[in-house]
Coordinates of C-alpha atoms and ligand atoms in Angstrom, one line a residue:
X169 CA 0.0 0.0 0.0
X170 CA 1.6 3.3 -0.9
X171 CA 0.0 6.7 1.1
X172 CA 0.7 10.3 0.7
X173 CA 0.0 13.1 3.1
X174 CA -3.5 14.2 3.1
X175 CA -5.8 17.5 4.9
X176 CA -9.6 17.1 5.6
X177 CA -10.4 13.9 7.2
X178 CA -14.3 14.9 7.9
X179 CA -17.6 12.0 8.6
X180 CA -19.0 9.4 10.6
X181 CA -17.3 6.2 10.6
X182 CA -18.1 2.8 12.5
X183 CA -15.4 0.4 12.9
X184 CA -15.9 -3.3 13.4
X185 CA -16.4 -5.3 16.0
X186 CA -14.2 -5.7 18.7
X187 CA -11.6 -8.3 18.8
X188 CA -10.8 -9.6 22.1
X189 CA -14.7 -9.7 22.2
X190 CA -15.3 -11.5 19.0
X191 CA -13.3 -14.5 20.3
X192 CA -14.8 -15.0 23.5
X193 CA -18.5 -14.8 22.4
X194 CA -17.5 -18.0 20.1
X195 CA -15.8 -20.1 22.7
X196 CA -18.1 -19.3 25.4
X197 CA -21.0 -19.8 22.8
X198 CA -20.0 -23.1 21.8
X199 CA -19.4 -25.0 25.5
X200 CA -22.8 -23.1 26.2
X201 CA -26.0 -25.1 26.0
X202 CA -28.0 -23.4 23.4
X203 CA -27.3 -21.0 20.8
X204 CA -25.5 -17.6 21.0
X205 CA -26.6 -15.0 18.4
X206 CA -23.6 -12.6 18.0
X207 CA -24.2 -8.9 15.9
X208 CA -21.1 -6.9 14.7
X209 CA -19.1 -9.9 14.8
X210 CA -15.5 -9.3 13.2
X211 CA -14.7 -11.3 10.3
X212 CA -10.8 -10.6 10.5
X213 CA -8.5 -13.5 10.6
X214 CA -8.3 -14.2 14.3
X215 CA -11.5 -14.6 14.9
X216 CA -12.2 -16.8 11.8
X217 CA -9.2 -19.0 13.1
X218 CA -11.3 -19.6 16.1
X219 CA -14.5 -20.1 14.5
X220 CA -12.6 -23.0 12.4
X221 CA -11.6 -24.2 15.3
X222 CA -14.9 -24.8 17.2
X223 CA -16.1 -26.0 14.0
X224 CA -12.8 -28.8 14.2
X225 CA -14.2 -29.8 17.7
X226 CA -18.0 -30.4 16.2
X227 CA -19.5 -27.3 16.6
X228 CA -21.8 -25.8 14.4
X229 CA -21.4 -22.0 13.6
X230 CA -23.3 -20.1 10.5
X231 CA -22.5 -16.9 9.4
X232 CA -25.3 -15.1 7.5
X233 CA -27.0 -11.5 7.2
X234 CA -24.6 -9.7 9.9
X235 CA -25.2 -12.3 12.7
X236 CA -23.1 -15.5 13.6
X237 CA -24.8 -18.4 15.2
X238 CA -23.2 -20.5 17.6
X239 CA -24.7 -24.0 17.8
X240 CA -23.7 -24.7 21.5
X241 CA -23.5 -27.6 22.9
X242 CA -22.9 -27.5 26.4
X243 CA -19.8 -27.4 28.6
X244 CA -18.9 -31.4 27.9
X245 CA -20.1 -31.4 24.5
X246 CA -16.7 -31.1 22.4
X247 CA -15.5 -33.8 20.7
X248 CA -12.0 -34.7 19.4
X249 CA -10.4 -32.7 16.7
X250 CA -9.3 -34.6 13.8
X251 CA -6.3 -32.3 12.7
X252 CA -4.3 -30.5 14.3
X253 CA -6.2 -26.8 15.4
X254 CA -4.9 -24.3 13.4
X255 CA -4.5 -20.7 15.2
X256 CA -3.1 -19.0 12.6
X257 CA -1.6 -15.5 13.7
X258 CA -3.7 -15.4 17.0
X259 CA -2.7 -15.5 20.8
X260 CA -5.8 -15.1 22.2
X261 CA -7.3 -18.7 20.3
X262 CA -4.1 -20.3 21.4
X263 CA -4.1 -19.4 25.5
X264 CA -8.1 -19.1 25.5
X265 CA -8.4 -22.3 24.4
X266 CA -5.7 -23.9 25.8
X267 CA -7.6 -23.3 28.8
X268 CA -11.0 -24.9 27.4
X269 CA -8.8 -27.8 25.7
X270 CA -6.9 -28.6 29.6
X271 CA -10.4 -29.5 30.5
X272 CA -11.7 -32.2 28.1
X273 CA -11.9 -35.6 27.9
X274 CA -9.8 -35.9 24.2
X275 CA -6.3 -35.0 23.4
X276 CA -5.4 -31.8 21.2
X277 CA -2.5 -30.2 19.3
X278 CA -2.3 -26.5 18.2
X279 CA -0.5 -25.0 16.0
X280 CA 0.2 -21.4 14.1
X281 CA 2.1 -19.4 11.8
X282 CA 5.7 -18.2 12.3
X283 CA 5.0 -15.5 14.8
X284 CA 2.4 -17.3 16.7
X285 CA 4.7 -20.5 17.0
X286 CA 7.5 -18.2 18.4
X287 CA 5.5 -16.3 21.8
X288 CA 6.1 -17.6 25.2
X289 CA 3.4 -20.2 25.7
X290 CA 5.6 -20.8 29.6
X291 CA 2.9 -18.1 31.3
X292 CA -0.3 -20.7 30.4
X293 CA 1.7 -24.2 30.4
X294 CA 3.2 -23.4 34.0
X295 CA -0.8 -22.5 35.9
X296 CA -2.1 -25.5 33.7
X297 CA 0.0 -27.8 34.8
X298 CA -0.1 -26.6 38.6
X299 CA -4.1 -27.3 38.0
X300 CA -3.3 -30.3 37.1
X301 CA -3.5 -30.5 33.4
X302 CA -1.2 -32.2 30.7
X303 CA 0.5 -29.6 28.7
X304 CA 3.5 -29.5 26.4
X305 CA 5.3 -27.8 24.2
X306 CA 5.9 -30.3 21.0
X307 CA 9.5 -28.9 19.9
X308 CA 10.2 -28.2 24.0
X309 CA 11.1 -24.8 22.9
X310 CA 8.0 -23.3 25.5
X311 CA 6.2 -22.2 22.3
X312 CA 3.6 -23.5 20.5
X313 CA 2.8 -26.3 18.6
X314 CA 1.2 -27.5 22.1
X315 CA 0.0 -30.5 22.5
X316 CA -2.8 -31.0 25.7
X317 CA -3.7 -34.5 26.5
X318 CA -6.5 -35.5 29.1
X319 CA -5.9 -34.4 32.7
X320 CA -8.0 -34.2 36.2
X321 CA -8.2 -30.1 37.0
X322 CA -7.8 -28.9 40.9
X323 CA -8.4 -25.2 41.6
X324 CA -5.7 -23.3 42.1
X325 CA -5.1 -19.6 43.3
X326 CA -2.3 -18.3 40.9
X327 CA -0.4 -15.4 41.3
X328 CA 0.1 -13.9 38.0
X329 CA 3.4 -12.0 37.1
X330 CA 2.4 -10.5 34.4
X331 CA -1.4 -8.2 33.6
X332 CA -2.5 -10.7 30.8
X333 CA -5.5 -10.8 29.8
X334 CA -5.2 -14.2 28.1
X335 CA -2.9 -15.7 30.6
X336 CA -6.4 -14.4 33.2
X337 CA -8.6 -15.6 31.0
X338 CA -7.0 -19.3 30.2
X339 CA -6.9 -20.5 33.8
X340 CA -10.3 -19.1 34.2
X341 CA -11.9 -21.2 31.5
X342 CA -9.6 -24.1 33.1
X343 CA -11.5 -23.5 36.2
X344 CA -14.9 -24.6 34.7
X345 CA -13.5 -27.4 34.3
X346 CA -12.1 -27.9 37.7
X347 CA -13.1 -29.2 41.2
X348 CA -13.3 -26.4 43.4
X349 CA -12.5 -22.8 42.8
X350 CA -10.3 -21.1 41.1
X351 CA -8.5 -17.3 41.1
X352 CA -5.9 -15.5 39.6
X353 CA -4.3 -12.4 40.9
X354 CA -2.6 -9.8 38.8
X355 CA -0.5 -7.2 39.3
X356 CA -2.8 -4.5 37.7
X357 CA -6.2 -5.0 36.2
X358 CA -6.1 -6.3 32.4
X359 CA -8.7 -6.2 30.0
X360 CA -12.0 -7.8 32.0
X361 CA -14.2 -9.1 28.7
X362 CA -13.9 -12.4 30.2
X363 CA -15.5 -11.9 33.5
X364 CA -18.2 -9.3 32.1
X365 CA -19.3 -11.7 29.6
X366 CA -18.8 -15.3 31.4
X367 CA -21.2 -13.6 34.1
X368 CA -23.6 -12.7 31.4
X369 CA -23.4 -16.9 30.5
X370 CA -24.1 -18.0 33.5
X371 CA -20.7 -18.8 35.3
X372 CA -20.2 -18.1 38.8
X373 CA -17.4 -15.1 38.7
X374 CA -16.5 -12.2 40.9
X375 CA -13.9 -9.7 40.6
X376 CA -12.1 -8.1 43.3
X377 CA -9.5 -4.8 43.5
X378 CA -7.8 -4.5 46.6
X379 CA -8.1 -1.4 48.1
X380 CA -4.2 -0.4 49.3
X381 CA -2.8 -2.0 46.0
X382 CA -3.4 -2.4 42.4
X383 CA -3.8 -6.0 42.4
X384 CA -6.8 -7.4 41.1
X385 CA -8.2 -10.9 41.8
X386 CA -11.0 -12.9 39.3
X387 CA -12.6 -15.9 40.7
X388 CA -14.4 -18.8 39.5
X389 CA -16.3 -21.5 40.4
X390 CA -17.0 -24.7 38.1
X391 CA -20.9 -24.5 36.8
X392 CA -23.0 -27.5 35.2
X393 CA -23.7 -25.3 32.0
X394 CA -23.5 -22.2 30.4
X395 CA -26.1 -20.7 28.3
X396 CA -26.4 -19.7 25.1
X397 CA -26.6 -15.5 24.5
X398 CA -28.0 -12.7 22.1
X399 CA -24.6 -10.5 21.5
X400 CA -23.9 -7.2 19.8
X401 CA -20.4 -7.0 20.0
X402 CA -19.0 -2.9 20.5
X403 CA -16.5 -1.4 17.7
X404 CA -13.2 -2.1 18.4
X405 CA -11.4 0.8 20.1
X406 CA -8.0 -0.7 19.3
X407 CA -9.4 -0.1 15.6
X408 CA -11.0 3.3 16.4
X409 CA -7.9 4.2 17.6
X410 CA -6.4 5.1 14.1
X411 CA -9.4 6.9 13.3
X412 CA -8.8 8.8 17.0
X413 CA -5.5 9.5 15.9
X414 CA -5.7 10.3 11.9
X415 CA -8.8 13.0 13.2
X416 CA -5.9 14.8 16.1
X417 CA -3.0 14.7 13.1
X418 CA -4.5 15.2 9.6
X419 CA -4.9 19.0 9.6
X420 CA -8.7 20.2 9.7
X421 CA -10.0 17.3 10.5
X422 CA -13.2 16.3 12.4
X423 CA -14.1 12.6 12.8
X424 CA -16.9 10.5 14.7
X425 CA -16.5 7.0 15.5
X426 CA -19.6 5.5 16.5
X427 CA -20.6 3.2 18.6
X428 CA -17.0 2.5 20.2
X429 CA -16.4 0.5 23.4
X430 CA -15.2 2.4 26.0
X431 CA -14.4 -0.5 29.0
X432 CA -12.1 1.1 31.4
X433 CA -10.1 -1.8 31.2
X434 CA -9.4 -1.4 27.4
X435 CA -9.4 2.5 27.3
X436 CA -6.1 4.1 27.9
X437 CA -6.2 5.5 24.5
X438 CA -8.8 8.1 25.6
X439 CA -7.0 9.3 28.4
X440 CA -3.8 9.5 26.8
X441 CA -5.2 11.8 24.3
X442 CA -6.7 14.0 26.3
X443 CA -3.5 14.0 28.4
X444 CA -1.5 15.0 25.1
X445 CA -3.6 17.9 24.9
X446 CA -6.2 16.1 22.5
X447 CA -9.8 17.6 21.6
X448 CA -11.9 13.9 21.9
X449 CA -15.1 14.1 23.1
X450 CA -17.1 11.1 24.4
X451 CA -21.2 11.6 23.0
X452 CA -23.9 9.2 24.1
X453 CA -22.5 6.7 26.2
X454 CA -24.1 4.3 26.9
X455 CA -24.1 0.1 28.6
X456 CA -25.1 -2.7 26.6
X457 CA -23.9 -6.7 28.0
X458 CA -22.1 -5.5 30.8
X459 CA -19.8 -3.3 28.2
X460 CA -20.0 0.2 27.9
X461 CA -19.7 2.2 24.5
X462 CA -19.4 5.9 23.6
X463 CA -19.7 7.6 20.3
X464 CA -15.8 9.5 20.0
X465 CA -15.5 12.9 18.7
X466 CA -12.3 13.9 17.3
X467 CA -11.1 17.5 16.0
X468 CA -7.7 18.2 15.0
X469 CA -5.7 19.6 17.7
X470 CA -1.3 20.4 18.7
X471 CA -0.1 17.6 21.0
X472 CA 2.3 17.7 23.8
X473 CA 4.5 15.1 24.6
X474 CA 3.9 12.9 27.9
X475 CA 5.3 10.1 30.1
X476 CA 2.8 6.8 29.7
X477 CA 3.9 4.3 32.3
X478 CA 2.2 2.3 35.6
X479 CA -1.4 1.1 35.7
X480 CA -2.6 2.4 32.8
X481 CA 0.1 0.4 30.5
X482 CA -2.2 -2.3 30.1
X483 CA -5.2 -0.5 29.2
X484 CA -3.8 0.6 26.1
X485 CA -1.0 -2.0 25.3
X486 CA -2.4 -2.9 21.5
X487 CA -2.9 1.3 21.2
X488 CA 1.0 1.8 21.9
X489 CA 2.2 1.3 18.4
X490 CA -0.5 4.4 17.3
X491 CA 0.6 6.1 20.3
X492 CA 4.1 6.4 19.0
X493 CA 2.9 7.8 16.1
X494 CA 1.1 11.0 17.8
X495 CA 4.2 11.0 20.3
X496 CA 6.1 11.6 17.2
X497 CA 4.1 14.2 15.6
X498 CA 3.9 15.8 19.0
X499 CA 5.9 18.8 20.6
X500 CA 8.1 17.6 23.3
X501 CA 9.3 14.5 24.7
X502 CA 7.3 11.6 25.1
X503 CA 8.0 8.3 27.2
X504 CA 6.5 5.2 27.5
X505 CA 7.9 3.2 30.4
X506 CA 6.9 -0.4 32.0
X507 CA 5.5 -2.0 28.8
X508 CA 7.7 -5.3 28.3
X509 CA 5.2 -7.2 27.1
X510 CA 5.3 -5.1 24.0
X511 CA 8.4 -7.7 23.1
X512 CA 6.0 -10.6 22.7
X513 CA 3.6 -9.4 20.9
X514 CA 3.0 -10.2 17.0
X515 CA 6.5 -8.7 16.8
X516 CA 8.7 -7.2 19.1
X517 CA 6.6 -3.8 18.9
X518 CA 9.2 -2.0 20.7
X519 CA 11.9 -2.4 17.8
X520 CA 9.1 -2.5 15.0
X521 CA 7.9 0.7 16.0
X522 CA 11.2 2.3 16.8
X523 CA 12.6 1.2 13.6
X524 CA 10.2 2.1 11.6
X525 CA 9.5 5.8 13.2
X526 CA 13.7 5.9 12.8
X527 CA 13.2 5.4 8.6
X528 CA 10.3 8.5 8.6
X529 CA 12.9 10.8 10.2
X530 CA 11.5 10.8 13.9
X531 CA 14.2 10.5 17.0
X532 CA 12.8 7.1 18.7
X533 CA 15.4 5.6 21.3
X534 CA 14.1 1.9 22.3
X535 CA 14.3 1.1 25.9
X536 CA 14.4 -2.4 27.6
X537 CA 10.2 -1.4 28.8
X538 CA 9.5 1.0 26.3
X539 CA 10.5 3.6 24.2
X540 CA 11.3 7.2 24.6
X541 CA 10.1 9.8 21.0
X542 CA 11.6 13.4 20.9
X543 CA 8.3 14.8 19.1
X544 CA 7.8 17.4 16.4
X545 CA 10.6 16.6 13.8
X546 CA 9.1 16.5 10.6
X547 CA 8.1 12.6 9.2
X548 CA 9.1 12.1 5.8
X549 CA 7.9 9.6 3.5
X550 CA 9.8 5.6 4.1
X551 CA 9.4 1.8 3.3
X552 CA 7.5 0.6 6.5
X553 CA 8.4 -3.3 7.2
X554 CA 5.7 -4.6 9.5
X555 CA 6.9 -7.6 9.5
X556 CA 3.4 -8.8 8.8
X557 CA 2.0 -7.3 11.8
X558 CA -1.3 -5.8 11.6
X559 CA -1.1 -2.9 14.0
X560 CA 2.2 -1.8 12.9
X561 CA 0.8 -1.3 9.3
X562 CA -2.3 0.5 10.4
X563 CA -0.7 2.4 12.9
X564 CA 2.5 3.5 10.1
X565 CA -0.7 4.3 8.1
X566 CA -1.6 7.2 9.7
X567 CA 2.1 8.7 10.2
X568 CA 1.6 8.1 6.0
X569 CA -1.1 10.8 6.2
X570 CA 1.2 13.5 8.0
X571 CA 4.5 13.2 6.5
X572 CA 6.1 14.8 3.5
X573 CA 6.7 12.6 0.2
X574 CA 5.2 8.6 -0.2
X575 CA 5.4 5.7 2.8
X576 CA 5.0 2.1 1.7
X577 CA 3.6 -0.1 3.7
X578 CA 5.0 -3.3 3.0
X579 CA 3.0 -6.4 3.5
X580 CA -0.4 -4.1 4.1
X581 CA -2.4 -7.0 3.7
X582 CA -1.6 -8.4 7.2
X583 CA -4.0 -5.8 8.5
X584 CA -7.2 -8.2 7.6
X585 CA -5.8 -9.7 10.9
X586 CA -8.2 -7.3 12.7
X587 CA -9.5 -5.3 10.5
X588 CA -10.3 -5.7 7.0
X589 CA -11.2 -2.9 4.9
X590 CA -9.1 -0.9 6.8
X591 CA -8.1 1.2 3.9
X592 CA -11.5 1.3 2.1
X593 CA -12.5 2.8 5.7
X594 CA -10.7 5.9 4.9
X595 CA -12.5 6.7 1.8
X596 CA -15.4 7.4 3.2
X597 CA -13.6 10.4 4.9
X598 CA -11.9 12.1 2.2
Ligands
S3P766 C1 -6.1 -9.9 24.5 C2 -5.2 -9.5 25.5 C3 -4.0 -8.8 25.3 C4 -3.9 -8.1 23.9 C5 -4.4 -9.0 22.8 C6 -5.8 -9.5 23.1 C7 -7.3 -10.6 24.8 O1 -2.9 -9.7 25.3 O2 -2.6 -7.6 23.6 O3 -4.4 -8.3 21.6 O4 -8.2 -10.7 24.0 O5 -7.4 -11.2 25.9 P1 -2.2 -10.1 26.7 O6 -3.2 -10.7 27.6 O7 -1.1 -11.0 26.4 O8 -1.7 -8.8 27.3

């Protein structure tokens, strides 16, 4: 994809549904007993990989007129997957599931592409296998393929080292599967989707924050069934975001993204902008399944450089690559601080981004936990190597808008991992 510097970004735009949501309301649909009914369902390629997944392990799941079907069939009603379950590019099939798959009655292998088969699979294999559960890593390299053969769950309380959603969620699904209860502690609150929406199912879940600390603990209990659910899934704010960010950069622009979740857990972004001196306002907001969602104004505005670090890090991990870009394109300094987990993401996002911000002209210094950005040097045009990661093309997409002479995104199409049609989005705005 080759993009040029642009003025006038001006509409209404919806994005699609959001990811980490997508994914859940299949797996939790399909060990529920009856069907789940999901709206603004994304069709990017994670969330198909775990639809051909279920539909591997004998589930049923239609996709017609804007609504996918889930043909539950209750927590025990799996049955053994002929090939090997393919993840594709995705982490959150491979620990999500790896959690459903501990607690079956069959044996399982996973596998993915290059990048998947190359993130540390250690933080769900080591609270698996303290539950109880047969886990291992087929080249004994701590990375997927995995292979999970039939094991007798305990519950365990497991202190997390790391604010992972997917590492949370995994031993959560493990615990419906287990005798006695379950919890998992984490150093800061990730993204809750999980608990919201396994609550809405039927499981027995609480949430706790201590009050002195920043812990947070989710607990479970093991249930006789789930239940099938109507779902209208929220846009994606990690796909708004670079709407949220073309509307502050692209001179007089004015943008609204409708119908945008807004979970504190997930919404970082927001603050960060404002923080940065951002003109974002949130209309209509509004609750629907336990999620809230906000239509976002955007207008363009001058950003200052901040320091991003603590609590809020994993509010707005995904946004961080998109945050660089405004840090860049901002006056001042900008640091971003306690974000390791940025090394195992699709790529190592804190070289990807750095990198790539280097080749456009900005001053980007990598750090072992982040990054640090002297903002406000002019971007000029570059080849961007994403290295097939999806949110380093969209997010080098939007520094494409604001700097002098043509970028290339290389490998664009990887952004149909999340969000296809990303680029026919923009048309609608010129
Ligand atoms: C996700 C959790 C996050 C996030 C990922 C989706 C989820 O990963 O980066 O894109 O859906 O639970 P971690 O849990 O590894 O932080």
């Amino acid at each position: 994809m080759e993009l040029t510097n642009i003025t006038g970004l001006r509409g209404e735009i919806s994005v699609p549904g959001d990811k980490s949501i997508s994914h859940r309301c299949v797996m939790f649909g399909s060990i529920a007993k009856g069907t789940t009914e999901i709206q603004h369902f994304l069709h990017g390629a994670d969330c198909l990989a775990t639809i051909g997944c279920f539909r591997r392990m004998g589930i049923e799941i239609s996709c017609s007129a804007g609504t996918v079907t889930v043909y539950g069939k209750g927590l025990h009603g799996l049955t053994a997957p002929e090939e090997i379950l393919d993840v594709g590019n995705s982490g959150t099939t491979t620990r999500l599931m790896a959690g459903i798959l501990a607690g079956q009655s069959f044996d399982s292998k996973l596998s993915g592409d290059e990048s998947l088969n190359s993130r540390p699979m250690s933080r769900i294999m080591e609270p698996l296998s303290k539950m109880g559960a047969n886990i291992s890593s087929i080249l004994r390299n701590n990375c997927a393929p995995l292979y999970i053969t039939k094991g007798t769950l305990s519950g365990i309380h497991y202190e997390s080292p790391v604010a992972s959603a997917q590492v949370k969620s995994c031993i959560l699904l493990a615990g419906l599967y287990a005798e006695g209860r379950t919890s998992v502690t984490e150093p800061s609150l990730s993204r809750n989707h999980t608990e919201l929406m396994l609550r809405e199912f039927g499981a027995d879940i609480c949430s706790t924050h201590e009050l002195d600390t920043t812990r947070a603990t989710a607990s479970i209990q093991p249930c006789k069934e789930l239940y099938g659910q109507k779902i209208t899934v929220p846009g994606d704010i990690s796909s708004a975001a670079y709407f949220i960010a073309a509307g502050l950069l692209v001179p007089d622009s004015e943008i609204l993204v409708k119908n945008t979740g807004i979970n504190p857990t997930r919404a970082g972004i927001l603050k960060v902008c404002e923080d940065m001196g951002g003109d974002i306002t949130l209309l209509n907001e509004r609750t629907q399944g336990g999620e809230k969602i906000a239509d976002i104004l955007v207008r363009t505005s001058s950003l200052h450089g901040i320091t991003i670090d603590g609590d809020i890090i994993p509010t707005l991990i995904d946004e961080i690559p998109i945050i660089a870009i405004m840090a860049a394109a901002a006056e001042g300094t900008t640091i971003i601080r306690d974000a390791k987990e940025l090394k195992v993401k699709e790529t190592d996002r804190i070289e990807t981004v750095t990198d790539n911000l280097k080749a456009m002209g900005c001053c980007a210094t990598p750090t072992p936990d982040g990054m640090i950005i002297e903002g406000g040097r002019p971007l000029h045009g570059a080849y961007i190597h994403t290295l097939l990661d999806h949110r380093i093309a969209m997010a080098f997409s939007i520094a494409a808008l604001i700097a002098d002479g043509n970028t290339k995104i290389l490998d664009s199409h990887c952004v149909d991992v999340s969000y296809p049609g990303f680029y026919e989005a923009f048309e609608s705005l010129l």
